[in-house]
CSV table of C-alpha atoms and ligand atoms in Angstrom, one decimal:
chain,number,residue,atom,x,y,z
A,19,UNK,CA,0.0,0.0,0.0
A,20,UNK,CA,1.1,3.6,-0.5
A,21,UNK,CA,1.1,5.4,2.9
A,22,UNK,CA,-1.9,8.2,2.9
A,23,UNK,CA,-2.7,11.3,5.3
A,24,UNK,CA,-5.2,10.5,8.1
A,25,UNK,CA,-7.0,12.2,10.8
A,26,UNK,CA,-7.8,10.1,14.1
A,27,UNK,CA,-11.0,10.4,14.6
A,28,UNK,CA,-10.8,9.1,17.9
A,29,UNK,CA,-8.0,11.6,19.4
A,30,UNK,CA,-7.7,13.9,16.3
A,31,UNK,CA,-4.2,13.7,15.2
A,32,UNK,CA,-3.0,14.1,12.0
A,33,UNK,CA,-0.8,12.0,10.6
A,34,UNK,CA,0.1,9.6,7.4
A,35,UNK,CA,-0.6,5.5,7.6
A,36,UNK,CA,1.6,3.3,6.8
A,37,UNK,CA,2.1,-0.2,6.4
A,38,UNK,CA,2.7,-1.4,9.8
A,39,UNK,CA,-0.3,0.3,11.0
A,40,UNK,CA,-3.0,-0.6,8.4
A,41,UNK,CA,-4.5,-4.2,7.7
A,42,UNK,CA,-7.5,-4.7,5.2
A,43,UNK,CA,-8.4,-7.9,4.8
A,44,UNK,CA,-10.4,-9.2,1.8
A,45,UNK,CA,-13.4,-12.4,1.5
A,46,UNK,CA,-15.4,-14.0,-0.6
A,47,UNK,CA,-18.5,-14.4,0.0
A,48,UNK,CA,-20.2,-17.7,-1.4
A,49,UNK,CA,-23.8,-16.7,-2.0
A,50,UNK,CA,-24.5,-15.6,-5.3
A,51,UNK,CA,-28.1,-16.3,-5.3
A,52,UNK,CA,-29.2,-13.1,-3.7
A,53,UNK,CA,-30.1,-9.5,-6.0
A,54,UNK,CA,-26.3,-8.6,-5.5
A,55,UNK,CA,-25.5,-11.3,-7.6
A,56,UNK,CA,-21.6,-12.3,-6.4
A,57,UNK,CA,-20.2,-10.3,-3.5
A,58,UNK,CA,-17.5,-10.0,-2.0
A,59,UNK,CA,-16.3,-7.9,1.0
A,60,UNK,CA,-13.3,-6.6,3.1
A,61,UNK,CA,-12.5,-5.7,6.6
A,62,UNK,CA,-10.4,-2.8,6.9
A,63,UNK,CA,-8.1,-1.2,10.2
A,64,UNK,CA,-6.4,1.9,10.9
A,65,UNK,CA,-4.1,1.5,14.5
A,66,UNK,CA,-3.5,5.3,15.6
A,67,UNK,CA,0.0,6.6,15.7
A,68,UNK,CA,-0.5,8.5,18.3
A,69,UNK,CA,1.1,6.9,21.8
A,70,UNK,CA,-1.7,8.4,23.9
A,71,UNK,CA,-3.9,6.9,21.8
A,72,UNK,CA,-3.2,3.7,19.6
A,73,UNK,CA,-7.0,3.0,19.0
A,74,UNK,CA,-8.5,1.5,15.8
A,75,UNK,CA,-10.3,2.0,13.3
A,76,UNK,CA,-12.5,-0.8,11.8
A,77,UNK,CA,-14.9,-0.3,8.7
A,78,UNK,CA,-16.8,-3.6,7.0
A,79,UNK,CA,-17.3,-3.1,2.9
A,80,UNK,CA,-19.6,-5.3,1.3
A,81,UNK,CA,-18.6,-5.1,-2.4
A,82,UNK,CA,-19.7,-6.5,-6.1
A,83,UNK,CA,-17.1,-9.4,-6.8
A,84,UNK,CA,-15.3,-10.2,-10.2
A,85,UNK,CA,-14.8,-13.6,-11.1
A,86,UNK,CA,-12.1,-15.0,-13.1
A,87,UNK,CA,-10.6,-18.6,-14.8
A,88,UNK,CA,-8.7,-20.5,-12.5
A,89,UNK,CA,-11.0,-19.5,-9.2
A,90,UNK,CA,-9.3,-16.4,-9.0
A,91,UNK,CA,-11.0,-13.3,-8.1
A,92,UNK,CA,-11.3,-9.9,-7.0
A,93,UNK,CA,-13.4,-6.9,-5.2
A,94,UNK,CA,-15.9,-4.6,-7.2
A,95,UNK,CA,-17.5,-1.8,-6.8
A,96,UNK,CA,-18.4,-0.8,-3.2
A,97,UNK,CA,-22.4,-1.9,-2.1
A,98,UNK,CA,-22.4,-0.8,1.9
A,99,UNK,CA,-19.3,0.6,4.2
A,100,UNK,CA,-20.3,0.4,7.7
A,101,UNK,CA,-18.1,2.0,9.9
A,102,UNK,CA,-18.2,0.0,13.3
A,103,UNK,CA,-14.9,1.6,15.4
A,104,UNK,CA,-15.4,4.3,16.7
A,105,UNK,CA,-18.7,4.0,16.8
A,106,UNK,CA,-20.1,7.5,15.8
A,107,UNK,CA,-18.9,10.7,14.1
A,108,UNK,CA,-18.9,12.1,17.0
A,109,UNK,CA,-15.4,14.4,16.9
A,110,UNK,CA,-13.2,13.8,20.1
A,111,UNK,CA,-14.1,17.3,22.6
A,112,UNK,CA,-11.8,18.5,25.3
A,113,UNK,CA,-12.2,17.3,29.1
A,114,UNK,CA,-12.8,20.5,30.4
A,115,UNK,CA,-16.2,20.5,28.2
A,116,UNK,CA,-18.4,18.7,30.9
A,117,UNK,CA,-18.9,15.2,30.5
A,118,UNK,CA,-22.7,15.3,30.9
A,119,UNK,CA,-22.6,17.8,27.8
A,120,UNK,CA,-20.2,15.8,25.8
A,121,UNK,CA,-22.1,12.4,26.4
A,122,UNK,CA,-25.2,13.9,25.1
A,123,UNK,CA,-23.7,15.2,22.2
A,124,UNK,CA,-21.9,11.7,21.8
A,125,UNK,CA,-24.9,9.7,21.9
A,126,UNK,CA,-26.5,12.1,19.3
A,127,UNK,CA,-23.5,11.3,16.7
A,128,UNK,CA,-24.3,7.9,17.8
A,129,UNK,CA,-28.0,7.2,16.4
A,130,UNK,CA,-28.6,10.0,14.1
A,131,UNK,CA,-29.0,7.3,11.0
A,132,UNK,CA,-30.4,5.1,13.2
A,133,UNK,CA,-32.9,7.6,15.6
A,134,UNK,CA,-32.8,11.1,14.0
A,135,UNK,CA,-35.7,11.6,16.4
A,136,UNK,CA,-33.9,10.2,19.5
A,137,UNK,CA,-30.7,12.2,18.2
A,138,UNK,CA,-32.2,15.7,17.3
A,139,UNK,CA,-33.8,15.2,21.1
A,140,UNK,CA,-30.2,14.4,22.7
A,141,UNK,CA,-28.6,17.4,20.5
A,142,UNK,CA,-31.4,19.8,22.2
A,143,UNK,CA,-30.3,18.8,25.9
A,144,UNK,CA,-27.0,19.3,24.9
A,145,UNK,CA,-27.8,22.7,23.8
A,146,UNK,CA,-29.9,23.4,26.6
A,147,UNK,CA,-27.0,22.1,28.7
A,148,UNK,CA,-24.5,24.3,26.9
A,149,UNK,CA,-26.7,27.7,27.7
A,150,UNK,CA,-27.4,26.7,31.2
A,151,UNK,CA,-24.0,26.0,31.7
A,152,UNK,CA,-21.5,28.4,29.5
A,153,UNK,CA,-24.0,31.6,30.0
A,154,UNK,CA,-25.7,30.4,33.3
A,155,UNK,CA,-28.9,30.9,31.7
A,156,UNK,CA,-32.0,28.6,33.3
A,157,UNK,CA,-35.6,28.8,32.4
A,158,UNK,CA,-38.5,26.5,31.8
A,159,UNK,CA,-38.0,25.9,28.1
A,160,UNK,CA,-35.0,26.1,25.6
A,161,UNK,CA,-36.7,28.6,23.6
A,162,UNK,CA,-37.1,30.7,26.7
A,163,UNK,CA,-33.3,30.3,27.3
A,164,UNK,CA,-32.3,31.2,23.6
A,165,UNK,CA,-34.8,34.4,24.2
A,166,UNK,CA,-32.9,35.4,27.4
A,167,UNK,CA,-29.4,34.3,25.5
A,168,UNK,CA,-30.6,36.8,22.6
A,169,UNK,CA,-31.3,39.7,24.8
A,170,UNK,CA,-28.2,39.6,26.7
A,171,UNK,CA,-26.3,39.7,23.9
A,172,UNK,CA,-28.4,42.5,22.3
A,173,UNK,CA,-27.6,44.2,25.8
A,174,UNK,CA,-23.8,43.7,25.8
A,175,UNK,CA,-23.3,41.4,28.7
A,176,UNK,CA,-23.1,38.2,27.4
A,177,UNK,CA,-20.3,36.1,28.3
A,178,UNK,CA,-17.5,36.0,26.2
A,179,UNK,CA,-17.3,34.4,23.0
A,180,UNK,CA,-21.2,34.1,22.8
A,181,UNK,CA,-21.3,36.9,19.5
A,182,UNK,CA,-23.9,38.2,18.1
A,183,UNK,CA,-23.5,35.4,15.0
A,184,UNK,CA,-23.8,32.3,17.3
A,185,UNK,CA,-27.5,33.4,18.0
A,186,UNK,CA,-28.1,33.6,14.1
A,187,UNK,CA,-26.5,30.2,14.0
A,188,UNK,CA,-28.6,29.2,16.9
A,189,UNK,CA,-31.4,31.1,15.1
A,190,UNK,CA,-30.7,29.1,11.9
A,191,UNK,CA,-31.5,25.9,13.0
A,192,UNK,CA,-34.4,27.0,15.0
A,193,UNK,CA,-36.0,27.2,11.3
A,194,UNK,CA,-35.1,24.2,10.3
A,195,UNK,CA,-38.9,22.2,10.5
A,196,UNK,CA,-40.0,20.2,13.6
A,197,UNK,CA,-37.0,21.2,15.9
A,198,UNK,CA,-38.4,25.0,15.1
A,199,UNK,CA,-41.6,24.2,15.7
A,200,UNK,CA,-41.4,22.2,18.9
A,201,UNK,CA,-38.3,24.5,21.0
A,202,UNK,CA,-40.9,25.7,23.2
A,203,UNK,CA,-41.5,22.2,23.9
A,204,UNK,CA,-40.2,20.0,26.9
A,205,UNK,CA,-36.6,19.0,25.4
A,206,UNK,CA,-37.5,15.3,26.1
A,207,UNK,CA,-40.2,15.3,23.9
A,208,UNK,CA,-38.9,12.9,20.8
A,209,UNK,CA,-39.4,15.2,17.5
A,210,UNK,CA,-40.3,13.6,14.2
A,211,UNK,CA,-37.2,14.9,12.0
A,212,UNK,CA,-34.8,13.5,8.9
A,213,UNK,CA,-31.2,12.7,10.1
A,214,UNK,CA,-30.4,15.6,7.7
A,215,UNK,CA,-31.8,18.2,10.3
A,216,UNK,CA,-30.8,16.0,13.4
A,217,UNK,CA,-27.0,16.5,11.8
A,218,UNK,CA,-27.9,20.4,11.7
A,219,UNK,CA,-28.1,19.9,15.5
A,220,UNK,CA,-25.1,18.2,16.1
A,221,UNK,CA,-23.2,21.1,13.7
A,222,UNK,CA,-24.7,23.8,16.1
A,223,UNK,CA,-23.4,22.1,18.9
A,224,UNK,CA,-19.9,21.2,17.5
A,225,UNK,CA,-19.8,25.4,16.4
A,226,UNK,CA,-20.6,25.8,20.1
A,227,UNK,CA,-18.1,23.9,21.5
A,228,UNK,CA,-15.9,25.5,19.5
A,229,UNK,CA,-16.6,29.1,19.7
A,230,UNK,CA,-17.4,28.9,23.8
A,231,UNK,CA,-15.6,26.4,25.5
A,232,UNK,CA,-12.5,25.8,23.4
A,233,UNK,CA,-12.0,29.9,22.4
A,234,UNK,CA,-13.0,30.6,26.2
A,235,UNK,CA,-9.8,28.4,27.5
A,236,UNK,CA,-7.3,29.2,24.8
A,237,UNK,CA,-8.4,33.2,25.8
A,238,UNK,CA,-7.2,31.7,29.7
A,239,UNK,CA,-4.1,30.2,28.8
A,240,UNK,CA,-3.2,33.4,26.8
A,241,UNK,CA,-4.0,35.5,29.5
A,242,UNK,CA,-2.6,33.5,31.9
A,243,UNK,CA,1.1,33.5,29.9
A,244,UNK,CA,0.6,37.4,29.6
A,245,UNK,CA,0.3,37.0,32.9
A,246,UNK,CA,3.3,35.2,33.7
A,247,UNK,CA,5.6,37.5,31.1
A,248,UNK,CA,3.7,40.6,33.1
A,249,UNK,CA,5.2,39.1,36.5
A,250,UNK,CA,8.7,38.6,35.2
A,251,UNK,CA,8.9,42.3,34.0
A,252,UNK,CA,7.5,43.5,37.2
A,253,UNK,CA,10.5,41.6,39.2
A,254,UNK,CA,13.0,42.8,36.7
A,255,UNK,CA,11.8,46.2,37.4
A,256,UNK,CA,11.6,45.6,41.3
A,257,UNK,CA,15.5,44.2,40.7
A,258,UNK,CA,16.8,47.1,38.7
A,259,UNK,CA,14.9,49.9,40.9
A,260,UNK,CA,16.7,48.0,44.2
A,261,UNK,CA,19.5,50.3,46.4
A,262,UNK,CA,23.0,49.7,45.9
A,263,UNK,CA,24.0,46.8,48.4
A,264,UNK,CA,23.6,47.7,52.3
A,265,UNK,CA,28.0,47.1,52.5
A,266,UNK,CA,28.6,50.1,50.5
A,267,UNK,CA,26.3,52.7,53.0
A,268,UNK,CA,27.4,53.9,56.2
A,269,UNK,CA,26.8,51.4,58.9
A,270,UNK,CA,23.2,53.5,60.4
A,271,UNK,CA,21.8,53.7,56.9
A,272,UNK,CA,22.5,50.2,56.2
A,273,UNK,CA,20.0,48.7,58.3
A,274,UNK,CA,17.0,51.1,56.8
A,275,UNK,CA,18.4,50.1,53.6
A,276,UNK,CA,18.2,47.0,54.0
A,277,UNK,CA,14.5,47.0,55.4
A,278,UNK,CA,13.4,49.0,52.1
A,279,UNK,CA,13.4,46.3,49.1
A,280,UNK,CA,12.3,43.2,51.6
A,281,UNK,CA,9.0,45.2,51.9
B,215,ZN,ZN1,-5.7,8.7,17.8
């Protein structure tokens, strides 16, 4: 095989695949009776590079098969993938997300083909979640929270990172058929959507995560190395502004000298 960039879905990391790390392995599949006609199929794994992670990937392809003289043969065009590790699309989030949040929007990646319903109603409590946690915003209803988000905005003292654009996002897929139609609802009320509008959700939410939590803690960590760079030119300061050593003064000064920079 000829090695081939790759993203771990599982941790994230970039990286290219090579040999060592990538198995596919292919099968016949002896039941050519069926609308397919003859099949075939292949099992294929991706083992992460990363050492923190080292998890794999594992997809199952049925495909058309070709036959040829001799009993040799070999894999058509693809029928079904089906991704089984990891087992959603969900992208991996940060632990200082919290978890409840993240499992919520986990088990929303999870069963949007399966439940778009189910999903689209996980993706809401996550959002709800998101505004009661990240803008400490609680009412009885989501839509009331997305009001009360909207005006505080409008009013200037929303909490940073929450711009004007994330309510039109917000906003957006509040249009968007049943899940519009049914915010003011109880969240755990299952909606009738299409996976189509249930993966609107889970976009929302992934924006979210981005623009709050993620922009919120790499505004901290800049801060806080301002901080630190701050501090160190304060104590240079402090150093250079300090009195010529107390050995040099007359012995009565000394002692007052002395006193001065400990304080
Ligand atoms: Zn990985």
């Amino acid at each position: 095989m000829d090695p081939f960039n790759w993203k771990c879905p599982y941790c994230g990391h970039a990286q290219t695949v090579v040999e060592e790390r990538y198995y596919r392995a292919d099968f016949q599949i002896f039941n050519d009776k069926s609308a397919f006609g003859p099949v075939a199929g292949y099992a294929e794994t991706i083992v992460c590079a990363n050492d923190s992670c080292k998890k794999m990937t594992l997809e199952i392809v049925l495909c058309r098969r070709h036959d040829y003289p001799g009993g040799r043969w070999s894999v058509g065009h693809t029928l079904f993938t089906w991704p089984l590790l990891p087992e959603s699309t969900a992208k991996p989030q940060p632990d200082y997300i919290p978890k409840p949040i993240v499992e919520n929007y986990k088990q929303a990646c999870r069963i949007r083909d399966l439940s778009p319903n189910a999903s689209a109603t996980m993706a809401r409590r996550c959002l709800q979640g998101m505004i009661r946690d990240f803008c400490g915003i609680t009412k009885a209803t989501l839509a009331q929270e997305i009001d009360a988000l909207d005006e505080m905005v409008q009013q200037g003292h929303a909490p940073a990172g929450v711009a004007p654009d994330t309510i039109d996002a917000i906003d957006h897929v509040r249009s968007i058929g049943n899940i519009g139609a049914h915010m003011e609802k109880d969240i755990n009320l299952i909606l009738d959507v299409e996976p189509d509008e249930a993966q609107a959700l889970i976009d929302l939410i992934e924006l979210l995560f981005e623009e709050w939590y993620v922009a919120r803690k790499v505004r901290e960590q800049r801060l806080e190395r301002l901080g630190v760079v701050i501090e160190n030119k304060k104590a240079k300061k402090a150093q250079a502004a300090l009195p010529a050593p107390p050995e040099k003064l007359p012995a009565p000064a000394s002692s007052a000298a002395k006193k001065a920079p400990e304080n």
